[in-house]
Coordinates of C-alpha atoms in Angstrom, one line a residue:
M1 CA -79.5 203.2 93.4
A2 CA -81.0 199.8 94.4
A3 CA -82.2 198.0 91.6
P4 CA -85.6 198.7 90.4
I5 CA -88.6 196.6 91.4
R6 CA -89.4 195.1 88.4
T7 CA -86.4 192.4 89.0
L8 CA -89.0 190.8 91.0
F9 CA -91.0 189.6 87.9
Q10 CA -87.7 188.0 86.5
S11 CA -87.8 185.4 89.5
P12 CA -89.1 182.0 88.5
A13 CA -91.1 181.5 91.7
F14 CA -93.2 184.5 90.6
A15 CA -94.2 182.8 87.4
R16 CA -95.4 179.7 89.4
S17 CA -97.8 181.9 91.1
G18 CA -101.5 181.7 90.0
G19 CA -102.7 180.3 86.7
S20 CA -105.8 178.4 88.2
G21 CA -108.1 181.3 87.6
Q22 CA -109.7 180.5 91.3
S23 CA -110.2 182.8 93.8
P24 CA -107.6 182.7 96.7
P25 CA -108.7 180.5 99.6
T26 CA -110.2 181.8 102.6
Q27 CA -107.7 183.0 105.3
G28 CA -108.2 182.7 109.0
A29 CA -108.5 178.9 109.4
T30 CA -107.7 177.9 112.7
P31 CA -106.6 174.6 114.7
S32 CA -109.9 172.4 114.8
T33 CA -111.3 173.2 118.3
E34 CA -113.1 169.6 118.3
H35 CA -109.6 167.9 118.6
S36 CA -107.5 170.6 120.4
S37 CA -105.9 169.7 123.4
N38 CA -104.8 172.5 125.8
G39 CA -101.2 172.1 124.6
Q40 CA -102.5 172.9 121.1
S41 CA -104.5 175.9 122.1
A42 CA -101.3 177.1 123.8
A43 CA -99.3 176.9 120.8
A44 CA -101.9 178.8 118.7
Q45 CA -101.7 181.6 121.1
D46 CA -97.9 181.8 121.3
H47 CA -97.9 181.8 117.2
R48 CA -100.2 184.7 117.3
Q49 CA -98.4 186.4 119.7
R50 CA -95.3 186.0 118.0
Q51 CA -97.1 187.2 114.8
D52 CA -98.2 190.3 116.3
A53 CA -94.6 191.0 117.7
V54 CA -93.0 190.4 114.2
L55 CA -95.8 192.9 113.0
K56 CA -95.4 195.7 115.3
R57 CA -91.5 195.2 114.9
L58 CA -91.9 195.5 111.1
A59 CA -94.0 198.8 111.7
I60 CA -91.3 200.5 113.8
A61 CA -88.8 199.9 111.2
V62 CA -90.8 201.1 108.2
R63 CA -91.6 203.9 110.4
H64 CA -87.9 205.0 110.4
K65 CA -87.3 203.3 107.0
D66 CA -84.7 201.5 108.1
L67 CA -84.2 198.6 105.9
T68 CA -81.7 197.1 108.0
R69 CA -84.2 196.8 110.7
V70 CA -86.5 195.6 108.4
E71 CA -84.4 192.9 107.4
E72 CA -84.0 191.9 111.1
A73 CA -87.8 191.8 111.5
W74 CA -87.9 189.5 108.4
T75 CA -85.3 187.1 110.0
D76 CA -87.3 187.1 113.0
A77 CA -90.4 186.4 111.0
E78 CA -88.7 183.2 109.3
R79 CA -87.8 181.8 112.7
W80 CA -91.6 182.0 113.4
L81 CA -92.4 180.7 110.3
T82 CA -90.3 177.5 110.7
S83 CA -91.6 177.0 114.3
L84 CA -95.2 177.2 112.8
E85 CA -94.2 174.4 110.5
K86 CA -92.5 172.6 113.0
D87 CA -95.3 172.8 115.3
G88 CA -97.9 171.3 112.6
F89 CA -99.7 174.6 111.8
V90 CA -99.4 173.7 108.1
P91 CA -101.0 176.1 105.6
S92 CA -104.0 175.0 103.9
N93 CA -106.1 175.9 100.9
S94 CA -109.6 174.7 100.5
E95 CA -108.8 171.0 102.0
P96 CA -106.6 170.6 105.3
T97 CA -103.0 169.6 104.3
A98 CA -101.6 166.9 106.4
S99 CA -98.8 167.3 108.8
P100 CA -96.2 164.5 108.2
A101 CA -96.6 161.7 110.3
P102 CA -93.9 160.2 112.6
D103 CA -93.1 157.4 109.5
G104 CA -92.8 160.1 107.1
R105 CA -95.9 159.6 105.2
A106 CA -97.7 162.6 104.5
G107 CA -101.4 162.5 105.3
A108 CA -101.2 159.6 107.6
R109 CA -102.4 160.0 111.3
G110 CA -100.8 159.8 114.7
N111 CA -101.2 160.9 118.0
G112 CA -105.1 159.2 118.5
D113 CA -105.7 159.9 114.7
A114 CA -106.0 163.7 115.4
P115 CA -106.7 165.5 112.2
P116 CA -103.6 167.9 110.9
R117 CA -103.9 171.4 112.3
R118 CA -104.2 174.1 109.8
S119 CA -102.7 177.5 110.8
R120 CA -103.8 181.2 111.0
R121 CA -102.5 181.7 107.7
P122 CA -99.6 184.6 107.8
T123 CA -100.5 186.4 104.5
S124 CA -100.7 189.5 106.3
V125 CA -97.3 189.0 107.5
F126 CA -96.0 188.3 103.7
D127 CA -98.1 191.4 102.7
A128 CA -96.5 193.8 105.2
F129 CA -93.2 192.8 104.3
L130 CA -93.8 192.7 100.5
V131 CA -94.6 196.7 101.2
A132 CA -92.0 197.1 103.2
F133 CA -89.0 195.9 101.2
M134 CA -90.4 197.3 97.9
S135 CA -91.2 201.0 99.6
L136 CA -87.7 200.8 100.7
R137 CA -86.3 199.6 97.2
G138 CA -85.5 196.0 98.3
P139 CA -86.6 194.3 95.3
D140 CA -84.5 191.5 95.8
R141 CA -85.7 191.1 99.6
A142 CA -89.3 191.1 98.2
V143 CA -88.5 188.1 95.9
K144 CA -87.3 186.0 99.0
V145 CA -90.5 186.9 100.6
W146 CA -92.3 186.0 97.8
N147 CA -90.5 182.4 97.5
R148 CA -91.1 181.8 101.1
M149 CA -94.8 182.5 100.6
L150 CA -95.0 179.9 98.0
A151 CA -92.8 177.4 99.6
L152 CA -95.4 177.4 102.6
G153 CA -97.9 176.4 99.8
L154 CA -99.7 179.8 100.1
Q155 CA -101.3 181.4 97.1
P156 CA -101.2 185.5 96.7
T157 CA -104.5 186.7 97.8
Q158 CA -105.9 190.3 96.4
A159 CA -104.3 191.8 99.7
T160 CA -101.0 190.4 98.5
W161 CA -101.5 191.7 94.8
N162 CA -102.5 195.3 96.5
A163 CA -99.6 195.3 98.7
M164 CA -97.1 194.7 95.9
L165 CA -98.9 197.4 93.9
D166 CA -98.8 199.6 96.7
G167 CA -95.0 199.1 97.0
S168 CA -94.4 199.9 93.3
R169 CA -96.4 203.0 93.9
K170 CA -94.8 204.2 96.8
V171 CA -91.4 204.1 94.7
W172 CA -93.1 205.9 92.0
D173 CA -92.2 202.8 89.8
L174 CA -95.3 202.7 87.7
E175 CA -94.0 200.3 85.0
S176 CA -93.3 197.6 87.6
M177 CA -96.7 198.4 89.0
E178 CA -98.5 197.6 85.5
G179 CA -96.3 194.7 85.2
I180 CA -97.9 193.5 88.5
W181 CA -101.3 194.4 87.1
R182 CA -101.2 192.0 84.2
K183 CA -99.5 189.5 86.0
M184 CA -102.3 189.4 88.3
W185 CA -105.3 189.4 85.4
A186 CA -102.9 186.2 84.1
S187 CA -103.1 184.3 87.0
G188 CA -106.9 184.5 87.0
A189 CA -107.2 186.5 90.2
K190 CA -109.8 189.4 89.7
P191 CA -108.7 192.9 91.1
D192 CA -110.9 193.9 94.3
I193 CA -111.8 197.5 95.0
G194 CA -108.3 198.0 96.7
C195 CA -106.1 197.0 93.9
W196 CA -108.1 199.0 91.5
T197 CA -108.0 202.3 93.9
T198 CA -104.2 201.9 94.6
R199 CA -103.7 201.6 90.5
I200 CA -105.8 204.7 89.5
H201 CA -104.7 207.0 92.2
A202 CA -100.9 206.0 91.2
L203 CA -101.8 206.5 87.6
T204 CA -103.3 210.0 88.4
T205 CA -100.9 211.3 90.9
R206 CA -97.5 210.0 89.7
G207 CA -98.2 209.4 86.2
S208 CA -99.9 211.4 83.5
W209 CA -103.7 212.6 84.6
Q210 CA -104.9 211.0 81.1
Q211 CA -104.0 207.6 82.4
G212 CA -105.5 207.6 85.7
I213 CA -108.9 209.1 83.9
Q214 CA -108.3 206.1 81.2
A215 CA -108.0 203.5 84.2
L216 CA -111.2 204.7 86.0
N217 CA -112.9 204.5 82.6
E218 CA -111.8 201.1 82.1
M219 CA -113.2 199.9 85.7
G220 CA -116.3 201.8 84.9
R221 CA -116.8 200.0 81.5
A222 CA -115.9 196.4 83.0
W223 CA -119.1 197.3 85.8
Q224 CA -121.4 198.5 83.1
D225 CA -121.0 195.7 80.8
A226 CA -121.6 193.2 83.8
A227 CA -124.7 195.4 85.3
K228 CA -126.1 195.4 81.7
E229 CA -125.7 191.6 81.3
H230 CA -127.1 191.2 84.6
L231 CA -130.1 193.3 84.3
Q232 CA -130.9 191.6 80.5
S233 CA -131.0 188.2 82.3
T234 CA -133.6 189.7 84.7
R235 CA -135.4 191.4 82.1
A236 CA -135.1 194.7 83.5
N237 CA -135.1 197.9 81.7
L238 CA -131.7 199.8 82.4
D239 CA -132.8 203.4 81.8
R240 CA -135.5 202.8 84.8
V241 CA -132.9 201.4 87.3
D242 CA -131.6 203.3 89.8
L243 CA -127.6 202.3 89.2
S244 CA -126.5 203.8 92.9
M245 CA -128.8 200.6 94.3
I246 CA -126.4 198.4 92.3
E247 CA -123.3 197.0 93.8
D248 CA -120.6 194.5 92.5
I249 CA -121.6 192.0 90.1
G250 CA -120.2 188.5 89.8
G251 CA -116.9 189.7 91.0
V252 CA -116.6 192.7 88.9
V253 CA -116.3 195.5 91.3
K254 CA -118.3 198.9 91.0
P255 CA -115.8 202.3 91.5
T256 CA -116.9 203.7 94.8
T257 CA -116.6 207.5 95.8
A258 CA -113.4 206.8 97.3
T259 CA -112.3 205.7 93.9
V260 CA -113.6 208.7 92.2
N261 CA -112.3 210.9 95.2
G262 CA -108.6 209.7 94.4
V263 CA -108.9 210.8 90.7
V264 CA -110.2 213.8 91.7
D265 CA -107.5 214.5 94.4
G266 CA -105.0 213.8 91.9
L267 CA -106.4 215.9 89.3
L268 CA -106.7 218.8 91.3
R269 CA -102.9 218.5 92.4
K270 CA -102.0 219.1 88.9
G271 CA -104.2 221.9 88.3
R272 CA -106.8 220.2 86.3
L273 CA -110.2 221.6 87.7
E274 CA -112.2 221.2 84.7
E275 CA -111.5 217.5 84.3
A276 CA -111.9 216.9 87.9
H277 CA -115.5 218.2 87.5
D278 CA -116.0 216.0 84.6
V279 CA -115.1 212.9 86.4
I280 CA -117.5 213.8 89.4
A281 CA -120.0 214.2 86.4
W282 CA -119.2 210.9 85.1
A283 CA -119.4 209.1 88.5
T284 CA -123.0 210.4 89.0
T285 CA -124.4 208.8 85.7
L286 CA -123.3 205.2 87.2
G287 CA -124.9 206.3 90.4
I288 CA -121.8 207.0 92.3
R289 CA -122.6 210.2 94.2
P290 CA -119.9 212.6 95.9
D291 CA -119.8 212.6 99.7
T292 CA -118.0 215.3 102.0
A293 CA -114.6 214.2 101.1
T294 CA -115.3 214.8 97.6
Y295 CA -116.3 218.5 98.5
N296 CA -113.4 218.8 100.7
T297 CA -111.3 218.2 98.0
L298 CA -112.6 220.4 96.1
L299 CA -112.9 223.3 99.1
K300 CA -108.9 222.7 99.6
Y301 CA -108.1 223.5 96.1
A302 CA -110.5 226.5 95.8
I303 CA -109.1 228.1 99.2
A304 CA -105.3 227.2 98.1
K305 CA -106.0 229.4 94.9
G306 CA -107.7 232.2 97.0
G307 CA -111.0 231.7 95.5
S308 CA -113.3 232.8 98.6
K309 CA -116.2 232.9 95.9
S310 CA -115.8 229.3 94.8
A311 CA -115.4 228.0 98.2
L312 CA -118.4 229.6 99.2
E313 CA -120.1 227.8 96.0
I314 CA -118.7 224.4 97.0
F315 CA -120.3 224.8 100.6
K316 CA -123.6 225.6 99.0
M317 CA -123.4 222.6 96.7
M318 CA -122.7 220.5 99.8
E319 CA -125.7 221.9 101.2
E320 CA -127.9 221.2 98.2
S321 CA -126.7 217.4 98.3
G322 CA -127.8 216.8 101.8
L323 CA -124.3 216.6 103.2
R324 CA -123.1 218.6 106.0
P325 CA -119.3 219.8 106.5
D326 CA -117.3 217.7 109.0
I327 CA -114.0 218.1 111.0
F328 CA -112.0 218.0 108.3
T329 CA -113.8 220.7 106.3
F330 CA -113.1 222.9 109.2
T331 CA -109.6 222.0 109.2
I332 CA -109.2 223.0 105.5
V333 CA -111.1 226.3 106.5
L334 CA -108.5 226.8 109.3
E335 CA -105.5 226.1 107.3
G336 CA -106.9 228.6 104.7
F337 CA -107.4 231.4 106.9
F338 CA -104.1 231.2 108.6
G339 CA -102.2 230.6 105.0
S340 CA -103.8 233.8 103.8
Y341 CA -102.1 237.3 103.6
A342 CA -105.2 239.2 105.5
A343 CA -104.7 236.6 108.7
E344 CA -100.7 237.6 108.6
R345 CA -101.4 241.2 108.7
S346 CA -104.4 240.8 111.4
P347 CA -103.6 241.5 114.8
P348 CA -103.9 238.6 117.6
A349 CA -107.4 239.7 118.8
E350 CA -108.8 239.3 115.4
Q351 CA -107.1 236.2 114.6
A352 CA -108.8 234.8 118.0
Q353 CA -112.1 236.1 117.0
A354 CA -111.7 234.4 113.5
V355 CA -111.1 231.1 115.1
A356 CA -114.0 231.7 117.7
E357 CA -116.3 232.1 114.6
I358 CA -115.2 228.8 112.7
F359 CA -115.5 227.0 115.8
A360 CA -119.2 228.7 116.3
E361 CA -119.9 227.2 112.7
M362 CA -118.9 223.7 113.6
E363 CA -121.3 223.7 116.5
A364 CA -123.9 225.0 114.4
A365 CA -123.0 222.1 112.0
G366 CA -123.5 219.5 115.0
I367 CA -119.9 218.8 115.4
E368 CA -119.3 219.0 119.1
T369 CA -116.2 220.8 120.1
N370 CA -114.4 218.8 122.8
V371 CA -111.0 217.8 123.6
Y372 CA -111.5 214.9 120.9
S373 CA -112.3 217.4 118.1
Y374 CA -109.9 219.7 119.1
G375 CA -107.0 217.1 118.8
I376 CA -108.2 216.0 115.4
L377 CA -107.8 219.4 114.3
I378 CA -104.6 220.0 115.7
D379 CA -103.2 216.6 114.4
N380 CA -104.3 217.7 110.9
L381 CA -103.0 221.1 111.1
L382 CA -99.5 219.9 112.3
R383 CA -99.3 216.7 110.2
R384 CA -100.9 217.6 106.9
S385 CA -99.7 221.5 106.4
G386 CA -97.3 221.9 109.1
N387 CA -99.2 225.2 110.0
T388 CA -98.0 225.6 113.7
V389 CA -99.5 229.0 113.6
A390 CA -103.2 227.7 113.2
A391 CA -102.3 224.6 115.6
K392 CA -101.3 226.8 118.5
A393 CA -104.4 229.1 117.9
V394 CA -106.8 226.0 118.0
L395 CA -104.5 225.4 121.5
A396 CA -105.3 229.1 122.6
H397 CA -108.9 228.7 121.8
M398 CA -109.1 225.7 123.9
A399 CA -107.7 227.5 126.9
S400 CA -110.2 230.0 126.6
K401 CA -113.0 227.6 126.9
G402 CA -111.4 225.9 129.9
V403 CA -110.2 222.6 127.9
K404 CA -106.8 221.3 129.1
A405 CA -104.4 220.1 126.4
T406 CA -103.9 216.5 127.0
N407 CA -100.7 214.4 126.8
H408 CA -101.8 213.3 123.5
I409 CA -102.1 217.0 121.9
I410 CA -98.7 218.2 123.4
T411 CA -97.1 214.8 122.0
M412 CA -98.6 216.1 118.4
F413 CA -96.8 219.4 118.7
L414 CA -93.3 217.6 120.0
T415 CA -93.4 215.2 117.1
H416 CA -94.0 218.0 114.8
H417 CA -91.1 219.9 116.2
L418 CA -88.8 216.9 116.0
S419 CA -89.9 215.6 112.8
Q420 CA -88.3 218.6 110.9
R421 CA -85.6 218.3 108.6
R422 CA -83.5 220.3 111.2
P423 CA -85.5 219.2 114.5
D424 CA -86.7 222.7 116.0
M425 CA -85.0 222.4 119.3
N426 CA -85.8 226.0 120.5
A427 CA -89.5 225.2 120.1
V428 CA -89.0 221.9 121.8
D429 CA -87.5 223.9 124.9
A430 CA -90.4 226.2 124.9
L431 CA -92.8 223.5 124.9
W432 CA -91.3 221.7 127.6
N433 CA -91.1 225.0 129.7
E434 CA -94.9 225.5 128.7
V435 CA -95.8 221.9 130.0
Q436 CA -93.9 222.7 133.3
G437 CA -96.0 225.7 133.9
L438 CA -99.4 224.1 133.0
G439 CA -98.9 221.3 135.6
L440 CA -99.8 218.6 132.9
G441 CA -99.5 215.4 134.6
M442 CA -97.1 213.9 132.0
D443 CA -97.3 210.3 130.8
A444 CA -94.5 208.0 130.3
V445 CA -95.0 208.1 126.6
L446 CA -94.7 212.1 126.2
Y447 CA -91.4 211.7 128.6
D448 CA -90.1 209.2 126.3
R449 CA -90.6 211.5 123.4
F450 CA -88.5 214.3 125.0
V451 CA -85.8 212.1 126.2
H452 CA -85.6 210.8 122.9
G453 CA -85.7 214.2 121.4
Y454 CA -82.7 215.7 123.2
G455 CA -80.8 212.5 123.1
S456 CA -80.8 212.4 119.4
A457 CA -79.9 215.9 119.3
G458 CA -77.2 215.4 121.5
Q459 CA -78.3 217.7 124.2
V460 CA -77.2 215.4 127.0
Y461 CA -77.8 217.5 130.0
K462 CA -81.3 218.6 128.9
M463 CA -82.1 214.8 128.4
M464 CA -80.9 213.5 131.9
D465 CA -82.8 216.3 133.4
V466 CA -86.1 215.0 131.7
L467 CA -85.2 211.7 132.5
E468 CA -84.3 212.4 136.3
K469 CA -88.1 214.2 136.4
M470 CA -89.7 211.1 135.0
S471 CA -88.3 208.9 137.3
G472 CA -88.9 211.0 140.1
E473 CA -92.5 211.0 139.1
G474 CA -92.3 206.9 139.5
K475 CA -92.1 206.1 135.8
A476 CA -90.4 203.8 134.3
P477 CA -88.4 204.5 131.1
S478 CA -88.8 201.9 128.3
W479 CA -86.0 200.0 126.6
D480 CA -86.1 201.8 123.4
V481 CA -85.6 205.2 125.6
L482 CA -82.7 203.6 127.5
T483 CA -80.9 202.6 124.1
V484 CA -81.3 206.2 123.1
V485 CA -79.5 207.3 126.4
M486 CA -76.9 205.1 126.3
G487 CA -76.1 206.0 122.7
A488 CA -76.0 209.8 123.6
L489 CA -73.7 209.2 126.6
G490 CA -71.3 207.0 124.4
R491 CA -71.4 209.8 121.5
A492 CA -70.4 212.4 124.2
Q493 CA -67.8 209.7 125.8
L494 CA -69.2 210.0 129.3
W495 CA -68.3 206.5 130.0
D496 CA -68.5 206.5 133.8
D497 CA -72.2 208.0 133.6
A498 CA -73.1 205.1 131.0
S499 CA -71.6 202.8 133.5
L500 CA -73.8 203.9 136.4
L501 CA -77.1 203.5 133.8
V502 CA -76.0 200.1 133.1
A503 CA -75.8 199.4 137.0
D504 CA -79.4 200.9 137.2
V505 CA -80.6 198.6 134.6
L506 CA -79.0 195.5 136.2
H507 CA -80.2 196.4 139.7
L508 CA -83.2 198.1 138.8
R509 CA -82.3 201.0 140.9
G510 CA -82.0 204.9 140.3
F511 CA -83.4 205.6 137.2
C512 CA -84.8 201.8 136.9
R513 CA -86.1 201.7 140.4
D514 CA -89.6 201.7 139.0
G515 CA -88.9 198.8 136.5
I516 CA -88.2 198.9 132.8
R517 CA -91.1 199.0 130.3
G518 CA -91.4 196.2 127.7
T519 CA -91.1 192.5 127.9
R520 CA -87.9 190.8 128.5
G521 CA -86.2 189.3 125.4
I522 CA -87.8 191.9 122.9
P523 CA -85.7 193.3 120.3
S524 CA -85.5 196.6 121.9
E525 CA -83.7 195.1 125.0
T526 CA -81.4 193.1 122.9
R527 CA -80.2 196.3 120.9
F528 CA -79.6 198.0 124.2
W529 CA -77.2 195.3 125.2
E530 CA -75.7 195.2 121.8
L531 CA -74.9 198.9 122.5
V532 CA -73.6 198.3 126.1
R533 CA -71.2 195.6 124.6
D534 CA -69.8 198.2 121.9
M535 CA -69.5 201.1 124.4
S536 CA -67.5 198.7 126.7
R537 CA -64.8 197.7 124.1
A538 CA -64.7 201.7 123.4
G539 CA -63.8 202.5 126.8
M540 CA -66.8 202.3 129.1
K541 CA -66.2 200.0 132.5
M542 CA -68.4 197.5 132.8
P543 CA -70.2 197.2 136.5
D544 CA -69.8 194.1 138.1
G545 CA -71.8 195.1 141.0
P546 CA -73.2 198.0 142.8
Q547 CA -71.7 201.1 141.3
G548 CA -71.5 204.8 142.2
G549 CA -71.8 204.4 146.1
D550 CA -75.0 204.8 147.8
P551 CA -77.6 202.0 145.6
E552 CA -80.4 205.1 146.1
R553 CA -78.2 207.4 144.1
G554 CA -78.2 210.2 146.2
G555 CA -78.3 213.6 144.6
S556 CA -79.5 215.1 141.4
W557 CA -77.9 214.0 137.9
S558 CA -76.6 217.1 137.0
T559 CA -74.8 217.4 140.5
R560 CA -73.0 213.8 139.5
M561 CA -72.3 214.8 136.1
R562 CA -70.7 218.3 136.6

């Protein structure tokens, strides 16, 4: 098991952060347009693009929970930060920081006395990597990120502190999270609403529910004290003031409905219904009123417990509060219906009728039933509860109304089937056949997902059939998909066919006759060629010219493989 995250606080660099008690400087300073040349503008644009590329690569690595790929993304980020400094885009606090002059004197001006340039401060990059490394149990790497940030002259912002709190939350290390919390206060930084909400929700859901309520009370008391002091200075009568009209005071943040909802959600997960109602009542004394999300949380709990009477009471409370149900309300209702014993025993016709009635209620509530709202319902049913029966019922209702499924909706089902602990390849086959029967014009992204799914499952022939159909429709594969295909062919030791694919890539023919999606030089292309190199060592013959006869590659893939 990796070292605990609390090792982060043993870093001397961590102790150097903060201490001034001043708010972090404003982010987003850009090179002065008054003095910028076209070259400087081009450099700034290049750095923005490189930052976006780093963050995109990191997001993919985090999605796959791949610590090695996160480290590779950090290596890219370090190269970008080095070039940022080299180009004179130095970070700044409240005042510009001079780039070193040619004679080595910091602050001297050269090149026509042009002022030093400021960077678009890359704190968002550091925040993202701190969350990534901490959530993947890499505290020693997080220390390196922290040190690099300080070396650039950047101080942690509230977003940085929140990133670290959230990283601790994700690995259930509440001791480290509380250490970060104390360090933040000691540095003079005041937690914003994001920091408070992260901490309170983590304590409620992953600690003891009493700790969560205690933290919420702590936040509420701090705001109440600030509000009383403010009202006394204005000689206002606290008893006659509508507290809902008072927001944050002097940097002391007021709990929001979202903060309260996080506590209510955590309490209900632990079966503490009475305490959840007490929290809602406490919040109203501060002028924090429940919203639709609050009632949705209560509704989901009531339905899960089989309390149809309680569910109706919650609907009545929602109406009395002047709130209307939203699409998530009806997602919960659908989940509850298809998770009930009665629904399991109901014939298909009755189930369809029940779904139709739910959609009629949606329309009566002012929620338009279109492909967008259907998509939200299906996405929630698949991602939040894994209820494929209910999701398919929505799909059937769509068809009955003449609304065609989109590529995006089909991708939701495919992603669900492939994301199971053991991918449901029978369901993937059925979905592929269903899509062919619908005559849906599949886009490149959906094709990619099918190729990726079959390739990862080792079903090489099906993978190549999908790739051939994709190519036949003039859709270019991506570098990621080509890497998956090469890997599957290599694992199956189909060296000749892998060599043919390499030739396709080299000569932009066959499967690649319509090009390859993605900019040259991106990490996915690099991974493809690294895989090709490894496979050539394992037995694949590297093509040195047009391979496989006719450059147009006549005949089907299945014919040539078999």
